[in-house]
Coordinates of C-alpha atoms and ligand atoms in Angstrom, one line a residue:
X30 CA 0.0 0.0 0.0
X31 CA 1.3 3.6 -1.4
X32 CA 2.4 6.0 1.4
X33 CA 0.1 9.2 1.6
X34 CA 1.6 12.5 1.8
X35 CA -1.1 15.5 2.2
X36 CA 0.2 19.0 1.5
X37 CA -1.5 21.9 2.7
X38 CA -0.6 25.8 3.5
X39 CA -1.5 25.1 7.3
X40 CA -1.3 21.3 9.7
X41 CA -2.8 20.2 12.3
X42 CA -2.3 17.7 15.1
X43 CA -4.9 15.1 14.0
X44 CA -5.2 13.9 17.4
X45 CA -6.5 16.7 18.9
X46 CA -10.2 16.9 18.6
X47 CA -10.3 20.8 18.3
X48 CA -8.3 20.1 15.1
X49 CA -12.2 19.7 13.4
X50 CA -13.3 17.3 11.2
X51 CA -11.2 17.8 8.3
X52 CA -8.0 17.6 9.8
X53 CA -9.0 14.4 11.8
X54 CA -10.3 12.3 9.0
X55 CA -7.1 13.5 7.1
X56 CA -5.3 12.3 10.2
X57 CA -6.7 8.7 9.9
X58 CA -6.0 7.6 6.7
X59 CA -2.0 9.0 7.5
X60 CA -2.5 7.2 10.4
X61 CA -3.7 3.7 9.1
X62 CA -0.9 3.8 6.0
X63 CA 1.6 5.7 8.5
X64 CA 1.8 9.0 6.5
X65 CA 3.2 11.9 6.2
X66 CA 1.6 16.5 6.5
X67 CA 3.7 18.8 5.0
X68 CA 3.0 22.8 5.0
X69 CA 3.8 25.5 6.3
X70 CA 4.9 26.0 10.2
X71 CA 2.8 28.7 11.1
X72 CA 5.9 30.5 12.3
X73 CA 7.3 33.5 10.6
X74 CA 11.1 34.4 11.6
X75 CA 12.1 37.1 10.7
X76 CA 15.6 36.2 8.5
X77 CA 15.2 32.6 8.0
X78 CA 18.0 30.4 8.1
X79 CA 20.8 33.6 7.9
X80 CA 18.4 35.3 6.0
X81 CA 17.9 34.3 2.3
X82 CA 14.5 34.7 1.2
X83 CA 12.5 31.7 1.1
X84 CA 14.9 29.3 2.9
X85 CA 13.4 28.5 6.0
X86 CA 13.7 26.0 8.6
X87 CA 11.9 22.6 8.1
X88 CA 10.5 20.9 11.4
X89 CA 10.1 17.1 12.0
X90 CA 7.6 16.2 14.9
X91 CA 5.5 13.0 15.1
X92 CA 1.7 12.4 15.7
X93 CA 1.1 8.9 16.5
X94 CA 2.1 7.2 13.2
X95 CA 1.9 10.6 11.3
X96 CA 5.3 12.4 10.4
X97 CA 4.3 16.0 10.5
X98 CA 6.9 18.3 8.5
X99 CA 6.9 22.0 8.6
X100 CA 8.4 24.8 7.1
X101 CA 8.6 28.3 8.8
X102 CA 8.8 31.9 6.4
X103 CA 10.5 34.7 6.3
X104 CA 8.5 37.3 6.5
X105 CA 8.9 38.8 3.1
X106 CA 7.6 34.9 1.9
X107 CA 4.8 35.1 4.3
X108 CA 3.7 38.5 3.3
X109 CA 4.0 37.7 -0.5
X110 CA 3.0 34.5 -0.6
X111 CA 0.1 34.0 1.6
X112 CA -1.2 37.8 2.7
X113 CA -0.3 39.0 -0.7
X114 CA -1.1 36.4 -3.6
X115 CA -2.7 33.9 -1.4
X116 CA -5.8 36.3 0.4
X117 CA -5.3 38.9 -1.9
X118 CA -5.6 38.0 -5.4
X119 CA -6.8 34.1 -5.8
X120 CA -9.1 34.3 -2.0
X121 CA -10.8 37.3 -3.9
X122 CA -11.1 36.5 -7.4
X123 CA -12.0 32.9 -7.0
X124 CA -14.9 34.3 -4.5
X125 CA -16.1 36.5 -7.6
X126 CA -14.6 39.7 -6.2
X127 CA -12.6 41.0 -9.1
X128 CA -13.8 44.6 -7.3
X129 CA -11.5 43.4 -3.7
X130 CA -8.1 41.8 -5.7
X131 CA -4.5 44.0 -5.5
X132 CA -2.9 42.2 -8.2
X133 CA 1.3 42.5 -8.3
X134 CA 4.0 40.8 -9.8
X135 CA 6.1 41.2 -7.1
X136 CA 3.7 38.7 -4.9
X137 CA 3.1 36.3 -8.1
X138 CA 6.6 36.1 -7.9
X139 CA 6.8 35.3 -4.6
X140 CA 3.6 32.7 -4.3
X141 CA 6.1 30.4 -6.9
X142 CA 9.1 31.3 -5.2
X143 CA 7.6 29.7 -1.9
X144 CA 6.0 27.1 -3.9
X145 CA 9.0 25.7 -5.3
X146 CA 10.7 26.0 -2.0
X147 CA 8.2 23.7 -0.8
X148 CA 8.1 21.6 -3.7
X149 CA 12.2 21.0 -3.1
X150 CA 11.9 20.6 0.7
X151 CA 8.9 17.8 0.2
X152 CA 10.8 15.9 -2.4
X153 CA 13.7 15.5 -0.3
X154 CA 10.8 13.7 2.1
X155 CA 9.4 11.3 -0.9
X156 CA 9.5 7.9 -1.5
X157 CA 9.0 6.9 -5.3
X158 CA 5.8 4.8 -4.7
X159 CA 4.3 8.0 -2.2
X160 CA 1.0 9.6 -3.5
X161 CA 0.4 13.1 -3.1
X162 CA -2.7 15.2 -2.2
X163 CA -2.2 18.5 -2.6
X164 CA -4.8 21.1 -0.7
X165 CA -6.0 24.5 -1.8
X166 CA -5.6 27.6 -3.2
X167 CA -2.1 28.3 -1.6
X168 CA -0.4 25.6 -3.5
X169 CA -1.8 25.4 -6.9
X170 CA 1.8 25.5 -8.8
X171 CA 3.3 23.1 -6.2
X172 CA 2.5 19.6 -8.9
X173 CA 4.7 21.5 -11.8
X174 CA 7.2 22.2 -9.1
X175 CA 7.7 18.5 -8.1
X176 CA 7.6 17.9 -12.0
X177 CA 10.4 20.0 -12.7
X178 CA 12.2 18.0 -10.0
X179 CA 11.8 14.9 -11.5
X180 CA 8.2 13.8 -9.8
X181 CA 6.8 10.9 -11.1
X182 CA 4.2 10.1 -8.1
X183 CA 0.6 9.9 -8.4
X184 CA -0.5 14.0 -7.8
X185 CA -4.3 14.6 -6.9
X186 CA -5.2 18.2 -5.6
X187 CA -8.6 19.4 -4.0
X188 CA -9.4 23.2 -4.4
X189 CA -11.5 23.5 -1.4
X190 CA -12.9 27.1 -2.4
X191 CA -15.1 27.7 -5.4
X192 CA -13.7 28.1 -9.1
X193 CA -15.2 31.3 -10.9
X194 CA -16.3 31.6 -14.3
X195 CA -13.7 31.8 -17.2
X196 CA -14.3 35.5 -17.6
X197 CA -13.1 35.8 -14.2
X198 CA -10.5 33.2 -14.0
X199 CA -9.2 35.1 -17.3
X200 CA -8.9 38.5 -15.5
X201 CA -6.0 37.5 -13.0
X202 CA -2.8 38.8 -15.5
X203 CA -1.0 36.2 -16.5
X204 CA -3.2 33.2 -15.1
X205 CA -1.6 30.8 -18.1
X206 CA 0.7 29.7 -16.2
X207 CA -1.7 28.9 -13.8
X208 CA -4.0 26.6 -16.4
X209 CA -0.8 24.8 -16.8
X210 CA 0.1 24.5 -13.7
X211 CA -3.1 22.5 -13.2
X212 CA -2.2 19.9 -16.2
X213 CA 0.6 18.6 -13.5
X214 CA -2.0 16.9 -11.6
X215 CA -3.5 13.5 -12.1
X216 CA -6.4 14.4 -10.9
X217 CA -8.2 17.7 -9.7
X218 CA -11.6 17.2 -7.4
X219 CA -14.0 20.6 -7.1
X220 CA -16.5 21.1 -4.1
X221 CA -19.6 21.3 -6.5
X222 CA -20.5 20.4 -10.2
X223 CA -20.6 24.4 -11.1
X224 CA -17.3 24.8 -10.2
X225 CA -16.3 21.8 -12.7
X226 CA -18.2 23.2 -15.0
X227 CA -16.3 26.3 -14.7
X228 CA -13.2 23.8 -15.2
X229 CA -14.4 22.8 -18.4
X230 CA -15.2 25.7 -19.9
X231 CA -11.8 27.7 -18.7
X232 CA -9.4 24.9 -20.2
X233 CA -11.5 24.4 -23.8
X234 CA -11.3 28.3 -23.9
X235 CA -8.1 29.5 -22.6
X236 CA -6.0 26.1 -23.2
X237 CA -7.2 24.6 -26.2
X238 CA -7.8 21.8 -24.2
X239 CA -9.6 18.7 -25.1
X240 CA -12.4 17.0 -23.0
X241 CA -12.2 13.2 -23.3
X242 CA -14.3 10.7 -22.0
X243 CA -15.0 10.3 -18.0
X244 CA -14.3 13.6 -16.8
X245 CA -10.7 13.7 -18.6
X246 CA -9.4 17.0 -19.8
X247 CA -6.2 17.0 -22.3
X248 CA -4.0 19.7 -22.9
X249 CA -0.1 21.0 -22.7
X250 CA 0.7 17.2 -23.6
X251 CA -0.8 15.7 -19.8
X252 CA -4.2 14.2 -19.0
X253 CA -6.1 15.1 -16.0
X254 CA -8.8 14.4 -14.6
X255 CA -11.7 16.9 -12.9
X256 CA -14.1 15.7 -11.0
X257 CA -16.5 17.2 -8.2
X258 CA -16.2 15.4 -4.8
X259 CA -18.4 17.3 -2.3
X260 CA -16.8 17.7 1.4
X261 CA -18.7 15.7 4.0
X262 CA -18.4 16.2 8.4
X263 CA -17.6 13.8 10.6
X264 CA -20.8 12.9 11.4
X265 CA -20.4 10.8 15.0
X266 CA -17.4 13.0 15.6
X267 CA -20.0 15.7 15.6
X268 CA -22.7 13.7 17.4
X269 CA -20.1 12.5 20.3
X270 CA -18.9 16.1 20.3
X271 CA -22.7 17.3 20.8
X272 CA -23.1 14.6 24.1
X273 CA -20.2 16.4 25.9
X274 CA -20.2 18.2 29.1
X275 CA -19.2 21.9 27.1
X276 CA -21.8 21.5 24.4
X277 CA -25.1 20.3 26.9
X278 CA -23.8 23.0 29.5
X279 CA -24.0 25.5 26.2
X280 CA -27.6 24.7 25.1
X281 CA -28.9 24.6 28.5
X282 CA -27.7 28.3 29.4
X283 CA -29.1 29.3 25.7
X284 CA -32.8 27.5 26.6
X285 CA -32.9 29.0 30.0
X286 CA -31.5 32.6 28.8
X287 CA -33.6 32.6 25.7
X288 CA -37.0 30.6 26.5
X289 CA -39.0 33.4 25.7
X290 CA -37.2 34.0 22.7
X291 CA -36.3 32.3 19.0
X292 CA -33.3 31.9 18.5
X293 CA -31.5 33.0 15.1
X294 CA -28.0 31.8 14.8
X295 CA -25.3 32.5 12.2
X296 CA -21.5 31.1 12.6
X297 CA -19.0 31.7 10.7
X298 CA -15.3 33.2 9.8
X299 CA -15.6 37.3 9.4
X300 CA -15.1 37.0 6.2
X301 CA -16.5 39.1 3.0
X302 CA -17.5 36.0 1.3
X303 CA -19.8 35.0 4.1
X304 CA -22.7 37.7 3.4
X305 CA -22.6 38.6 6.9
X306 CA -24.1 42.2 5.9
X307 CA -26.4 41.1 3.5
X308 CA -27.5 38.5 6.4
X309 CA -28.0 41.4 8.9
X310 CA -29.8 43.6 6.2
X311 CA -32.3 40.7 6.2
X312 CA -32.6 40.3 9.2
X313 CA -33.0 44.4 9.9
X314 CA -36.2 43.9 7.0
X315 CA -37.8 41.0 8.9
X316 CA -38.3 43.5 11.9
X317 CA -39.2 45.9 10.0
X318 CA -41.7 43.8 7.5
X319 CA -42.7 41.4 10.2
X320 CA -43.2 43.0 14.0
X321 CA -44.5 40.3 15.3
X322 CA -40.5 39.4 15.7
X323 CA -39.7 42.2 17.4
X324 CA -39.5 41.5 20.9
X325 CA -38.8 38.0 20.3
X326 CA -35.9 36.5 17.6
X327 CA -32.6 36.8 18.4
X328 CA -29.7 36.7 15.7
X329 CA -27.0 35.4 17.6
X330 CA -23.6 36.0 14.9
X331 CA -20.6 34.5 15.9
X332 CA -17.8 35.8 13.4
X333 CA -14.3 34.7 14.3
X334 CA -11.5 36.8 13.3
X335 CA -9.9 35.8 9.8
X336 CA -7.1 37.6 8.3
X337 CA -7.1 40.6 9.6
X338 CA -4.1 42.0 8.2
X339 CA -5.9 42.5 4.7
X340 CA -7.3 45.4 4.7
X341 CA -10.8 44.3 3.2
X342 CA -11.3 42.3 6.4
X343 CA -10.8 45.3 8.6
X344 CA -13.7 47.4 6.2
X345 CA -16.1 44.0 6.3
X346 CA -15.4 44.2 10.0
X347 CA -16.3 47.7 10.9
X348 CA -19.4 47.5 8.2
X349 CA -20.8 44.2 10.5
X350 CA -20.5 46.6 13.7
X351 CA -22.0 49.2 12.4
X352 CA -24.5 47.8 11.3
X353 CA -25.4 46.0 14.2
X354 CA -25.3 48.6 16.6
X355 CA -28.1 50.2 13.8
X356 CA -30.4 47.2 14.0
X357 CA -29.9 47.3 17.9
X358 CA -30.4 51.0 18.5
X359 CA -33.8 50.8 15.9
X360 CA -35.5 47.9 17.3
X361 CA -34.1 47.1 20.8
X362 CA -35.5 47.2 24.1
X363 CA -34.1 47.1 27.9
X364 CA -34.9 43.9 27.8
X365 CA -34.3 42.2 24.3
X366 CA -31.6 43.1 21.7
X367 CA -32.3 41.7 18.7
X368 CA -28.6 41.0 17.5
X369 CA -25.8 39.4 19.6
X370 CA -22.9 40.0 17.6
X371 CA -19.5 38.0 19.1
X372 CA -16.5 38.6 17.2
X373 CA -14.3 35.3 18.9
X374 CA -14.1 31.8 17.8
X375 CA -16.3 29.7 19.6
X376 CA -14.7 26.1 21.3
X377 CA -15.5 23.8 18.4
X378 CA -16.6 21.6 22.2
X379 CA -19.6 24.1 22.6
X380 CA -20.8 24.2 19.0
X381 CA -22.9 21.7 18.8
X382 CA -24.9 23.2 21.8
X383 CA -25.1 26.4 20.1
X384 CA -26.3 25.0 17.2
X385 CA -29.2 22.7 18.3
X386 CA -30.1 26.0 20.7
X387 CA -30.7 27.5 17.3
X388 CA -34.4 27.7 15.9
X389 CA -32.9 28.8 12.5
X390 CA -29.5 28.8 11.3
X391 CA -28.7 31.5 9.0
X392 CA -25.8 30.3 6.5
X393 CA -26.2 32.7 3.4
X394 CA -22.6 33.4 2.0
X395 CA -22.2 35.5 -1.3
X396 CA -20.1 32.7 -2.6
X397 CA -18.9 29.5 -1.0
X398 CA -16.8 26.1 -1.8
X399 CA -19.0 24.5 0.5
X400 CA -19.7 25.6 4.2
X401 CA -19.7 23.1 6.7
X402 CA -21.5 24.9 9.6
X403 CA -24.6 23.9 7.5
X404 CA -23.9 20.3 7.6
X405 CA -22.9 20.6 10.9
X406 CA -25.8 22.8 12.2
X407 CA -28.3 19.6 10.7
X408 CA -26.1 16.7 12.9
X409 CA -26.3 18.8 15.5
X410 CA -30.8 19.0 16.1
X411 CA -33.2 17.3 17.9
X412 CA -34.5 14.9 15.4
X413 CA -38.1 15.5 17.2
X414 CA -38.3 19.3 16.9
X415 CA -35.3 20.2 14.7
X416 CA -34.3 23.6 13.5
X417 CA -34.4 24.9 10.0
X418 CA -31.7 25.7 7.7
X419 CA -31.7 29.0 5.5
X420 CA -29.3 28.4 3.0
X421 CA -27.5 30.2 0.5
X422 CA -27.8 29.1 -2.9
X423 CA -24.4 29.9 -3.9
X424 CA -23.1 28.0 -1.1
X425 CA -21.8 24.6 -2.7
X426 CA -23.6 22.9 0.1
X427 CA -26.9 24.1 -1.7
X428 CA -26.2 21.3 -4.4
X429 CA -26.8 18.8 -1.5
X430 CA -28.8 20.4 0.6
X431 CA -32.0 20.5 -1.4
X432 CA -34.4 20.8 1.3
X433 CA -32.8 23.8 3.0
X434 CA -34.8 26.8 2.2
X435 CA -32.4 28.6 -0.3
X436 CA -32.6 32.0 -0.6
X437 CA -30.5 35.1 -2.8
X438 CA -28.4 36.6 0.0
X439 CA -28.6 39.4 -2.3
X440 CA -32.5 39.5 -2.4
X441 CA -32.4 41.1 1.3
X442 CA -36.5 41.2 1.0
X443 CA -36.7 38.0 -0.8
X444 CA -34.5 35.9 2.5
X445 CA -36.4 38.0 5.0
X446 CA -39.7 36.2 4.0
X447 CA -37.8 32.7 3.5
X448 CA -36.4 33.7 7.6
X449 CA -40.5 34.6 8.4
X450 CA -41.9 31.1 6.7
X451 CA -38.2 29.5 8.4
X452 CA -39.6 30.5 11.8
X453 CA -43.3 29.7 11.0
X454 CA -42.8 26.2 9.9
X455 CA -44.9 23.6 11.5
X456 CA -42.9 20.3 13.3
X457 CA -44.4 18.1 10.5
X458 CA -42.4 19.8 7.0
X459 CA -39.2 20.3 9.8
X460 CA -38.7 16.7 10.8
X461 CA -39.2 15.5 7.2
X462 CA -36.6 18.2 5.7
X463 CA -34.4 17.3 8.8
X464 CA -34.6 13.7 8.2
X465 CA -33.7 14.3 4.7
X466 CA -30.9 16.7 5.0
X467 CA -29.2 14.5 7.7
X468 CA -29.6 11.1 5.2
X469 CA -27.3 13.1 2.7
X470 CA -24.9 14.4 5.3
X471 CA -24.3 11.4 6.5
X472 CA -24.0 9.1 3.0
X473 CA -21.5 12.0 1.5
X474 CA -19.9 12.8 5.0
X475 CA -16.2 13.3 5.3
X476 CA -14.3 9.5 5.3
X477 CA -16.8 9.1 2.1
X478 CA -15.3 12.0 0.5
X479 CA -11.7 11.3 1.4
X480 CA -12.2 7.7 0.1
X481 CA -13.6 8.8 -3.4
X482 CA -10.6 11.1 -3.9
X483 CA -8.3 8.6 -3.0
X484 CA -9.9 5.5 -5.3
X485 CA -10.3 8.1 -8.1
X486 CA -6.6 9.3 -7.6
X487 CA -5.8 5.3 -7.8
X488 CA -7.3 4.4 -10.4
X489 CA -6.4 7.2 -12.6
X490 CA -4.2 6.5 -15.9
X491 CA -1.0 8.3 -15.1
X492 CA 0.7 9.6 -18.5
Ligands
ADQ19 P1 -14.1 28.0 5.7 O1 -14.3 29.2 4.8 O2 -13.3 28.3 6.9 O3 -13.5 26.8 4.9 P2 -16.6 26.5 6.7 O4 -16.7 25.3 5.8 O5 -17.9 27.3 6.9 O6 -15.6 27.6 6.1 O7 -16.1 26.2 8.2 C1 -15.0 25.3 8.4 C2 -15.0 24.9 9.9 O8 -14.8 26.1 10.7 C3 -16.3 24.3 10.4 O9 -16.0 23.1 11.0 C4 -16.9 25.4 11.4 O10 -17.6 24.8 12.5 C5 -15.7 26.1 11.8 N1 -16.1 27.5 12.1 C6 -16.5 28.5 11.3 N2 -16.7 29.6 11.9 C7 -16.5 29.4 13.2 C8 -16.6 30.2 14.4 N3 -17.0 31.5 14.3 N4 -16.3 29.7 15.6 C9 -15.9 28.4 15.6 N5 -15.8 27.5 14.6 C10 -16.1 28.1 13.4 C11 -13.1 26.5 3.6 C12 -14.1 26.9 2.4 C13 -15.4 26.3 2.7 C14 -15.3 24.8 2.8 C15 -14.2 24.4 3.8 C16 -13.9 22.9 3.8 O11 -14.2 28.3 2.4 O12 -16.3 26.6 1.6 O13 -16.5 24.2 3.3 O14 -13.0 25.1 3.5 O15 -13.6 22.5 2.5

């Protein structure tokens, strides 16, 4: 059995259960073929190694049967690599936000810079039969990297955000060296079906490429193949993690503190993609549209701080509080504000509290690979008298998630009366969209989605 070796900007210690889902089913399948992580340390020094640009230290630690091994950045590579081209340019763009990208040669140059360096310090880690899964936006060029080295191993990569339109793709200068950095994979799996549709259209257009049978794409003298392979949860992860002592003391308090109350929750990172102030526009019109809510729903928003030394996180920031100190002023009373704005992570232990607490969960990002708060907001009710999801539909979860109620997060009257019929919904159409929403989250939850990538990346026929 082939050794796996999963690549991605950031690591974590897949033991640990606030690692999350993801990083705990990755943590499995290293652990049961004795594996190896590779990314980035998290550290930045400030000369690494002497001080040559893009040299920096690697780390070796072990986790069980997984070899984690890490590489710390100067901070000119940090700055360039993952605040510049990383969060400013592909984050952006691929979001559809042409309007919020600072485009610069100076950080292209230093994304591939720091993406070779990688690609030399993992290949002195491989072993010729290894196979390689390469993770997000931050390492797109890392496959033609290895293959400049010499790398003949299997290559699959997931983009875990969403893949624009060609028009949009074609906008970023000089992304052709992008669409060939993508014919160095084997095998390339998408969140939803749009964004391999997307695929499709970018490589006939800008690449001359041709589509072959199954989902094969030829051009630039490689096959690959594109496939969508929609991210699951970890389902009794979640479940267990919902039992707990953090996550019962959690929904207790929230019953008791809001019993005369429905509670609205949103949760997510405070990021521009998220729709946070179209969500709080919404909810602003629901007051206004529907008073019978004033005086009783609650939005609870958690919004954890993201990136906050790009500057468009610091505007979305200051728009959210401003905005909810608006709705607050209008419509609150001594005793009832209607939004509860929290701008900290929450313990991933107490989620699951928080989110059965909630009546309606309010997930309605502009744009978003998938979102797993919605899957996890589903696993997380009371099968008897579940919640109801609002759902964006440009979430990739909404290709799923068919009995959500989908809404326009643009359409701000249009989701306000989807959040009125939400909260109005009798037991009988909740328990039958819940039962059907959980059946999907649990066939396509996370070790099924990790399996299908790794058959797929098997079974592929490696030029
Ligand atoms: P994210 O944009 O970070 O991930 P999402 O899928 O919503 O988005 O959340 C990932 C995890 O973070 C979830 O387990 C969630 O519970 C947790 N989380 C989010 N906000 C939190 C908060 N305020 N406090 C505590 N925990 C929080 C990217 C893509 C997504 C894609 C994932 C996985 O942008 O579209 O679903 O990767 O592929």
């Amino acid at each position: 059995m082939s050794r796996l070796v999963v690549v991605s900007n950031r690591l974590a210690d897949p033991r640990k259960p606030a690692a999350g889902g993801l990083a705990v089913a990755l943590g499995e399948t290293l652990h049961r073929t004795g594996g190896l992580w590779f990314g980035w340390s998290g550290k930045i020094v400030e000369t690494a190694d002497g001080g040559t640009p893009g040299e920096g230290a690697v780390n070796e630690h072990r986790a069980g049967e997984v070899k984690l091994v890490t590489v710390d950045l100067c901070r000119e590579d940090h700055d360039g690599y993952y605040l510049g081209y990383s969060n400013r340019v592909l984050w952006p763009v691929f979001h559809y936000r042409l309007d919020l990208a600072v485009f610069s040669p100076e950080s292209l140059a230093t994304y591939q810079r720091v993406n070779r360096m990688f690609a030399r310090k993992l290949m002195d880690q491989l072993k010729d039969d290894d196979v390689v899964w390469v993770h997000d936006y931050h390492l797109i060029p890392l496959a033609a990297e290895l293959r400049a080295m010499g790398s003949r191993h299997r290559i699959g990569f997931f983009l875990h955000i969403p893949l624009p339109p060609q028009q949009i793709l074609a906008a970023i200068p000089g992304h052709e060296w992008f669409i060939r950095s993508l014919f160095s994979y084997d095998l390339i799996g998408f969140q939803s079906e749009t964004d391999v549709i997307h695929f499709e259209r970018y490589v006939l257009a800008e690449a001359g490429a041709e589509a072959l049978p199954g989902g094969r794409y030829r051009a630039f003298k490689h096959t690959v193949v594109a496939r969508a392979f929609p991210i699951g949860i970890d389902v009794d992860e979640f479940i267990e993690l919902g039992r707990g002592k953090e996550s019962t003391d959690n929904y207790n308090m929230l019953v008791e503190e809001y019993a005369k109350r429905r509670l609205l929750i949103g949760i997510d990172r405070l990021d521009y993609s998220k729709g946070l102030p179209h969500r709080l526009r919404a909810f602003k019109e629901l007051l206004q549209k529907y008073p019978e809510n004033r005086d009783s729903a609650t939005l609870i928003q958690i919004a954890s701080p993201s990136r906050e030394d790009v500057d468009a996180y610091i505007d979305i920031r200051h728009e959210l509080e401003s905005l909810c100190g608006e709705i607050n002023g209008d419509y609150g009373e001594l005793d009832w504000m209607p939004v509860r704005y929290i701008h900290r992570t929450m313990a991933r232990k107490r989620l699951p509290g928080l989110c059965r607490a909630g009546r309606v969960a309010l997930i309605t990002p502009l744009r978003d690979g998938m979102n797993l708060v919605a899957k996890e907001f589903v696993v997380a009710q009371d099968p008897a008298d579940p919640g109801v999801l609002v759902l964006s539909r440009f979430a990739g979860a909404a290709e799923q998630l068919r009995d959500a109620l989908l809404v326009n997060p643009y359409d701000i009257q249009g989701t306000a009366d989807i959040i009125q019929r939400a909260l109005r919904m009798p037991l009988e159409e909740r328990v039958m969209r819940h039962q059907r929403l959980l059946a999907t989250i649990r066939t396509y939850d996370v070790h099924w989605w990790r399996k299908e990538f790794l058959a797929a990346l098997d079974s592929v026929d490696v030029d």
